[in-house]
PDB file of C-alpha atoms in Angstrom:
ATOM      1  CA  UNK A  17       9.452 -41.038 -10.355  1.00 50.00           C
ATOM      2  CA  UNK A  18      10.514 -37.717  -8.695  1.00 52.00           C
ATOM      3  CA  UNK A  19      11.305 -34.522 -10.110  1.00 50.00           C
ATOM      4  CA  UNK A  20      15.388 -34.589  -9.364  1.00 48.00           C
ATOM      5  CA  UNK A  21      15.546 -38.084 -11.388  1.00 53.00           C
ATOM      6  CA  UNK A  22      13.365 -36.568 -14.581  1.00 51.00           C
ATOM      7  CA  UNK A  23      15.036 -33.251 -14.744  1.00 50.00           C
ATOM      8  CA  UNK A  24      19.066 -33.956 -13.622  1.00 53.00           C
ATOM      9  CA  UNK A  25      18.656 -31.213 -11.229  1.00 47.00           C
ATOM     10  CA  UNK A  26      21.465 -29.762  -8.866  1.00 52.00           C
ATOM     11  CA  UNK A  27      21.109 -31.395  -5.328  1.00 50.00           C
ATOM     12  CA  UNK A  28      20.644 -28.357  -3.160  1.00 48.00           C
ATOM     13  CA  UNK A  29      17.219 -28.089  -6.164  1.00 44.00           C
ATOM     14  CA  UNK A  30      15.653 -30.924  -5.715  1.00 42.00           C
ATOM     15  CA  UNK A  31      13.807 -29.144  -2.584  1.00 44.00           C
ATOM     16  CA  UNK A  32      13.003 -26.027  -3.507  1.00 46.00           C
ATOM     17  CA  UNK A  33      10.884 -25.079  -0.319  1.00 44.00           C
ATOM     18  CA  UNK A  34      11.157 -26.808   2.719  1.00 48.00           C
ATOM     19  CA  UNK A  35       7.478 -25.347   4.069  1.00 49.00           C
ATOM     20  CA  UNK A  36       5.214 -27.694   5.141  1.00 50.00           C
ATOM     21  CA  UNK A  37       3.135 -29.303   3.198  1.00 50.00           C
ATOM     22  CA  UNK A  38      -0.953 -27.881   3.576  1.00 52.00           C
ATOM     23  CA  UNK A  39       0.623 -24.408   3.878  1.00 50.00           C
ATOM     24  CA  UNK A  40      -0.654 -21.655   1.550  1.00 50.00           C
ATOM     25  CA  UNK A  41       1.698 -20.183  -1.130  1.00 47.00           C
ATOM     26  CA  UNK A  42       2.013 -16.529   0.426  1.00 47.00           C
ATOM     27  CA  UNK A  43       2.609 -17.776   3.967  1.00 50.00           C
ATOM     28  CA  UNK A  44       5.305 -19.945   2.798  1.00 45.00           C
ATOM     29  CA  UNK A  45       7.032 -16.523   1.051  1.00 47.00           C
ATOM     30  CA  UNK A  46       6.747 -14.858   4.637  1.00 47.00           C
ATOM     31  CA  UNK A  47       8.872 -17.165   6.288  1.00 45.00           C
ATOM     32  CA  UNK A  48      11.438 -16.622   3.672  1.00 46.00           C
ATOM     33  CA  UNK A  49      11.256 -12.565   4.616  1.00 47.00           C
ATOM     34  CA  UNK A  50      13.967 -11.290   6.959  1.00 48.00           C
ATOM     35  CA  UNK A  51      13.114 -10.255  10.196  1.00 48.00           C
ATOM     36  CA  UNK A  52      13.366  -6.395   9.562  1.00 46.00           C
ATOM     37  CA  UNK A  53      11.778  -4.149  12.006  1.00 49.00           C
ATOM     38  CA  UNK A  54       9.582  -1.610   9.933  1.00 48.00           C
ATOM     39  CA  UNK A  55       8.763   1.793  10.667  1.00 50.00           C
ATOM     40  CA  UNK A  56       6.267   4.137   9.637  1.00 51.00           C
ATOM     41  CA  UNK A  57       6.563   7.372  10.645  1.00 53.00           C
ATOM     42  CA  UNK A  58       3.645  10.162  10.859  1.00 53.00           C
ATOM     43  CA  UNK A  59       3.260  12.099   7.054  1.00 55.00           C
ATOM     44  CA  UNK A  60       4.004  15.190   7.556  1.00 54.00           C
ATOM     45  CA  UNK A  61       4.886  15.386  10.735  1.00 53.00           C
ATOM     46  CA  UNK A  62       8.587  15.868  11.297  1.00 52.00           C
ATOM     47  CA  UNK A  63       8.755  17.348  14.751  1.00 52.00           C
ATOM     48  CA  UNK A  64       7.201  14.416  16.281  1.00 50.00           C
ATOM     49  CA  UNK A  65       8.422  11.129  17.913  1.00 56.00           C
ATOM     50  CA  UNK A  66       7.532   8.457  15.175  1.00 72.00           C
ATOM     51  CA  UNK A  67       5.737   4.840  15.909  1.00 74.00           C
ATOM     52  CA  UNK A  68       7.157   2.355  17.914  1.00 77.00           C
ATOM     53  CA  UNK A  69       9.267  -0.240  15.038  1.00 79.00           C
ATOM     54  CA  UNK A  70       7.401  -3.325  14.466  1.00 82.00           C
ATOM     55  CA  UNK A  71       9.656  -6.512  14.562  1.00 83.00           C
ATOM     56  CA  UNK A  72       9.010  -9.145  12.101  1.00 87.00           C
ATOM     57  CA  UNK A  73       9.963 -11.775  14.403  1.00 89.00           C
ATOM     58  CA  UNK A  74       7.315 -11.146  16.130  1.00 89.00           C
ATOM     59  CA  UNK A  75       4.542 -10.969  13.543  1.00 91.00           C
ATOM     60  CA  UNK A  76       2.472 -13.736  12.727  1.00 92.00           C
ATOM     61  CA  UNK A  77       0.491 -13.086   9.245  1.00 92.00           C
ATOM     62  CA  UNK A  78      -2.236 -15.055   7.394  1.00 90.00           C
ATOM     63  CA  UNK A  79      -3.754 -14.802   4.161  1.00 90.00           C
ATOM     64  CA  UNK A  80      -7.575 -15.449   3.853  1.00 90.00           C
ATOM     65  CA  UNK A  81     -10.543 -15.331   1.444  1.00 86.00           C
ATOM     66  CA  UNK A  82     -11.762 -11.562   1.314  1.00 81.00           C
ATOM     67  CA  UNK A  83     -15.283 -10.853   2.150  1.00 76.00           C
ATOM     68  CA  UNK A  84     -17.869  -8.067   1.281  1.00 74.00           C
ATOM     69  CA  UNK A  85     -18.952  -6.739  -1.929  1.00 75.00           C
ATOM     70  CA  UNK A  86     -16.918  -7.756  -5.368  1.00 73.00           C
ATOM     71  CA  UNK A  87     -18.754 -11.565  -5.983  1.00 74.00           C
ATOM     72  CA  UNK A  88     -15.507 -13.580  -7.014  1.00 74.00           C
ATOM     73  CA  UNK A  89     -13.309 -11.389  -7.794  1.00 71.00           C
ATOM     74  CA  UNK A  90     -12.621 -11.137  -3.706  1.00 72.00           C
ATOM     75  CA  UNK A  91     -14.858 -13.993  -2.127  1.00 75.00           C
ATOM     76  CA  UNK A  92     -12.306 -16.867  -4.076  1.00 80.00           C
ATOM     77  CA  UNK A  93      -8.839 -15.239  -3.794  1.00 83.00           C
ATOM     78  CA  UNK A  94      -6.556 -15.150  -0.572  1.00 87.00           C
ATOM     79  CA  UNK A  95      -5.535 -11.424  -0.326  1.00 86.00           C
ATOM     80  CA  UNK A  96      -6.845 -10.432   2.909  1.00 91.00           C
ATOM     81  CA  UNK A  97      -4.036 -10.193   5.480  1.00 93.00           C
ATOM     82  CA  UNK A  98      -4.723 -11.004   9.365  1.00 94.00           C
ATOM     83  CA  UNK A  99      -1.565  -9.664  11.235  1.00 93.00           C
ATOM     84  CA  UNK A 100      -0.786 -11.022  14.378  1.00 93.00           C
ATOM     85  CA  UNK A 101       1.867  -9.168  16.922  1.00 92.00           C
ATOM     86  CA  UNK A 102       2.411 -11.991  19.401  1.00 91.00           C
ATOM     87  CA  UNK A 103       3.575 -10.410  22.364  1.00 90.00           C
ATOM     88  CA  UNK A 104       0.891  -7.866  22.876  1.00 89.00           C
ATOM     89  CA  UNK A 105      -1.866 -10.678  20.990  1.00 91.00           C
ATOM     90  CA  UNK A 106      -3.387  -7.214  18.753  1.00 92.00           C
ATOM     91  CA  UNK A 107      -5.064  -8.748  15.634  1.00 94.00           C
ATOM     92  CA  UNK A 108      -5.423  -6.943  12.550  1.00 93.00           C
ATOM     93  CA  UNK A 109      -7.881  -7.964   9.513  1.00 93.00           C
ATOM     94  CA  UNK A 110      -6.696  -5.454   5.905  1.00 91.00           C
ATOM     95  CA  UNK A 111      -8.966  -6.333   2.537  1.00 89.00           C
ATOM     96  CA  UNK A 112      -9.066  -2.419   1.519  1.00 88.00           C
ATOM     97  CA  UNK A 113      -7.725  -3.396  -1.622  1.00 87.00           C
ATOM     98  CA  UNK A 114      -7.424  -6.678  -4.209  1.00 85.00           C
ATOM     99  CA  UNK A 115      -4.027  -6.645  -3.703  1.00 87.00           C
ATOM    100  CA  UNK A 116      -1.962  -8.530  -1.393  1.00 90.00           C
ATOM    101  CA  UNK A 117       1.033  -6.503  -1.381  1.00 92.00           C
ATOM    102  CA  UNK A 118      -0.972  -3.239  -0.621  1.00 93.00           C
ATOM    103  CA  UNK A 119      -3.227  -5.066   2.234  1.00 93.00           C
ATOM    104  CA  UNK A 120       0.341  -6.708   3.599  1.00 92.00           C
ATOM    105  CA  UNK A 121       1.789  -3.143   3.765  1.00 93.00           C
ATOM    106  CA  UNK A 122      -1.668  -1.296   4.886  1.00 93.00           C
ATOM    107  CA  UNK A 123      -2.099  -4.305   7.658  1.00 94.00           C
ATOM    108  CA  UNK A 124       1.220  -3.262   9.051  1.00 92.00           C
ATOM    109  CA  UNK A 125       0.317   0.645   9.492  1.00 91.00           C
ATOM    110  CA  UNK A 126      -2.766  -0.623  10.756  1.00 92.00           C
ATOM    111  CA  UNK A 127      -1.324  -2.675  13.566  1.00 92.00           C
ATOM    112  CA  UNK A 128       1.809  -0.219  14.057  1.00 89.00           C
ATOM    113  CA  UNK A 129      -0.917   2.376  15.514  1.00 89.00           C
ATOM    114  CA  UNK A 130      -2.696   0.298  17.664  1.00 89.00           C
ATOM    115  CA  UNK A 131       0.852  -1.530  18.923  1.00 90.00           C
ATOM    116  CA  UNK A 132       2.154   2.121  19.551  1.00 87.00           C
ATOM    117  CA  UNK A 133      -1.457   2.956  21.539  1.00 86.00           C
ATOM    118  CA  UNK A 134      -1.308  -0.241  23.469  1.00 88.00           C
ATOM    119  CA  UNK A 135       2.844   0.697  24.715  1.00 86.00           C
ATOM    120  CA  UNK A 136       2.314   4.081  24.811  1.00 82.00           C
ATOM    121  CA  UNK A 137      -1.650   4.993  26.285  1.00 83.00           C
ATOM    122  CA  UNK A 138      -1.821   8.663  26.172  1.00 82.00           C
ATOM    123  CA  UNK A 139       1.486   9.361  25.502  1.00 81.00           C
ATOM    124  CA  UNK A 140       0.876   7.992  21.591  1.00 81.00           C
ATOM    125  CA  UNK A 141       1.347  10.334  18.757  1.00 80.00           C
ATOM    126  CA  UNK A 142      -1.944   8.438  17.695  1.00 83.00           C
ATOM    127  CA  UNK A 143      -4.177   8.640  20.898  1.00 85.00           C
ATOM    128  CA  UNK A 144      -2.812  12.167  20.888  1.00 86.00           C
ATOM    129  CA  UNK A 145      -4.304  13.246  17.166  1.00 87.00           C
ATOM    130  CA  UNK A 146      -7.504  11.314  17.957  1.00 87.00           C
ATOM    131  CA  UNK A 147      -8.251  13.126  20.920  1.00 90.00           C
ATOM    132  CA  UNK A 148      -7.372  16.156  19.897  1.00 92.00           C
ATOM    133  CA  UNK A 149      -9.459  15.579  16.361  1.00 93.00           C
ATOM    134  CA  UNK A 150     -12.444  14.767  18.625  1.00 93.00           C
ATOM    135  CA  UNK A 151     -11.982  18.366  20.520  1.00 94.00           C
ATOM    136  CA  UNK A 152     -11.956  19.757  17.627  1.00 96.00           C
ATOM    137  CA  UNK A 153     -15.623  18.162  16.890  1.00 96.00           C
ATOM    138  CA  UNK A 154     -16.776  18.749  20.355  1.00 96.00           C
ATOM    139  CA  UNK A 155     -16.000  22.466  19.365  1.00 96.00           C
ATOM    140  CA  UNK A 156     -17.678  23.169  16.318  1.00 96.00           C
ATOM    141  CA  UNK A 157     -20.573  20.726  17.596  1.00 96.00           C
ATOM    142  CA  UNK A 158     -20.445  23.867  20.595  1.00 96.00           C
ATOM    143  CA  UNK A 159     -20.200  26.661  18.227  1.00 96.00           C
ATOM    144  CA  UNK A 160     -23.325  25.178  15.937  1.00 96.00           C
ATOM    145  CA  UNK A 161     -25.379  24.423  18.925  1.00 96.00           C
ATOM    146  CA  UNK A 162     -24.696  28.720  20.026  1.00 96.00           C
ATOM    147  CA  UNK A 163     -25.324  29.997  16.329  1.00 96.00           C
ATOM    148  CA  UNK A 164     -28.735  27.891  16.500  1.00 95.00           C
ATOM    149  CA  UNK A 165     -29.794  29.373  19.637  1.00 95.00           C
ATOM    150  CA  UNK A 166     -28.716  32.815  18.168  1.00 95.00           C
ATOM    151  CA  UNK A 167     -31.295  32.424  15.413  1.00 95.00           C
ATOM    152  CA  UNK A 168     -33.815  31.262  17.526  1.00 94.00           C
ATOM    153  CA  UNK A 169     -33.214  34.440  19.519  1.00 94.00           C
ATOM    154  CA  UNK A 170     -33.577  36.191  16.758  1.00 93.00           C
ATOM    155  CA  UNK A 171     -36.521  34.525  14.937  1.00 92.00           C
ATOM    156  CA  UNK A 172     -38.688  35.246  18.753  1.00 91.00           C
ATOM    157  CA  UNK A 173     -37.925  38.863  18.244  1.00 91.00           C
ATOM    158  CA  UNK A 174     -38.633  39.386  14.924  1.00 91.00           C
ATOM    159  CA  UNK A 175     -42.201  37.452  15.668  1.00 89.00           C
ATOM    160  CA  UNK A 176     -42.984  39.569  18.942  1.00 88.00           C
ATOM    161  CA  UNK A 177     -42.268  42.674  16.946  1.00 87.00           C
ATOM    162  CA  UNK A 178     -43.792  41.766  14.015  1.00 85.00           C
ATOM    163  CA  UNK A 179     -47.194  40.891  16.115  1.00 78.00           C
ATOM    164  CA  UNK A 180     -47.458  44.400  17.965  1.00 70.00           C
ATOM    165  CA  UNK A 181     -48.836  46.926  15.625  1.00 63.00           C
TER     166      UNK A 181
END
């Protein structure tokens, strides 16, 4: 007997979700979510450009069994989030954390960045602060290399004068 004739629900109750069958709880709630474009912008930095907006039309997202360390707790629960972005085909995998809200909302930074680098090349407030964060390592890898040859310098003299009596 179905539900509507045990329970005298109202008609427009009777079918409460009208997802597929076979289709996994969380993916049926993201069809439900409006197609709002979301924007993160930089922390802290106000004088730039932010990301490009992400348009949830054009997101396709998936929940799977996590993976790594945690035994059950993550290998038996869906709350890692692949994020699609169909038009550019960028993939993005999030299980930072055991929750699916968190991953969901990390997933979507995550794939902002790389949409923004893949629109934007080297004009991406992104490319931009990884470049300029691996100048800054080229330069201190520089400036350790020059203090080591210092001390070398230094350690020959001290030897040759220490050897001439």
């Amino acid at each position: 007997m179905p539900a509507s004739g045990l329970f005298r629900f109202p008609a427009p109750l009777t079918r409460i979700c009208p997802a597929p069958r076979g289709t996994w709880f969380w993916e049926r709630l993201t069809w439900f979510s409006p197609g709002v474009a979301v924007t993160v912008p930089a922390a802290g930095k106000k004088d730039q450009p932010a990301l490009l907006a992400l348009d949830e039309n054009e997101l396709q997202e998936h929940f799977v069994k996590g993976h790594g360390p945690g035994g059950q707790a993550t290998n038996k629960t869906n709350n890692c989030v692949v994020l699609k972005h169909l038009p550019s085909g960028i993939v993005v995998k999030c299980h930072q954390t055991r929750s699916v809200e968190q991953n969901r909302k990390l997933a979507r930074r995550i794939l902002q960045e790389k949409v923004d680098v893949f629109y934007r090349g080297e004009d991406s407030l992104v490319f931009r602060e990884k470049w300029e964060a691996e100048k800054r390592k080229q330069e201190r890898k520089r400036r350790a290399k020059a203090t080591l040859e210092k001390k070398k310098t230094l350690r020959e003299l001290w030897a040759s004068s220490q050897d001439t009596p």
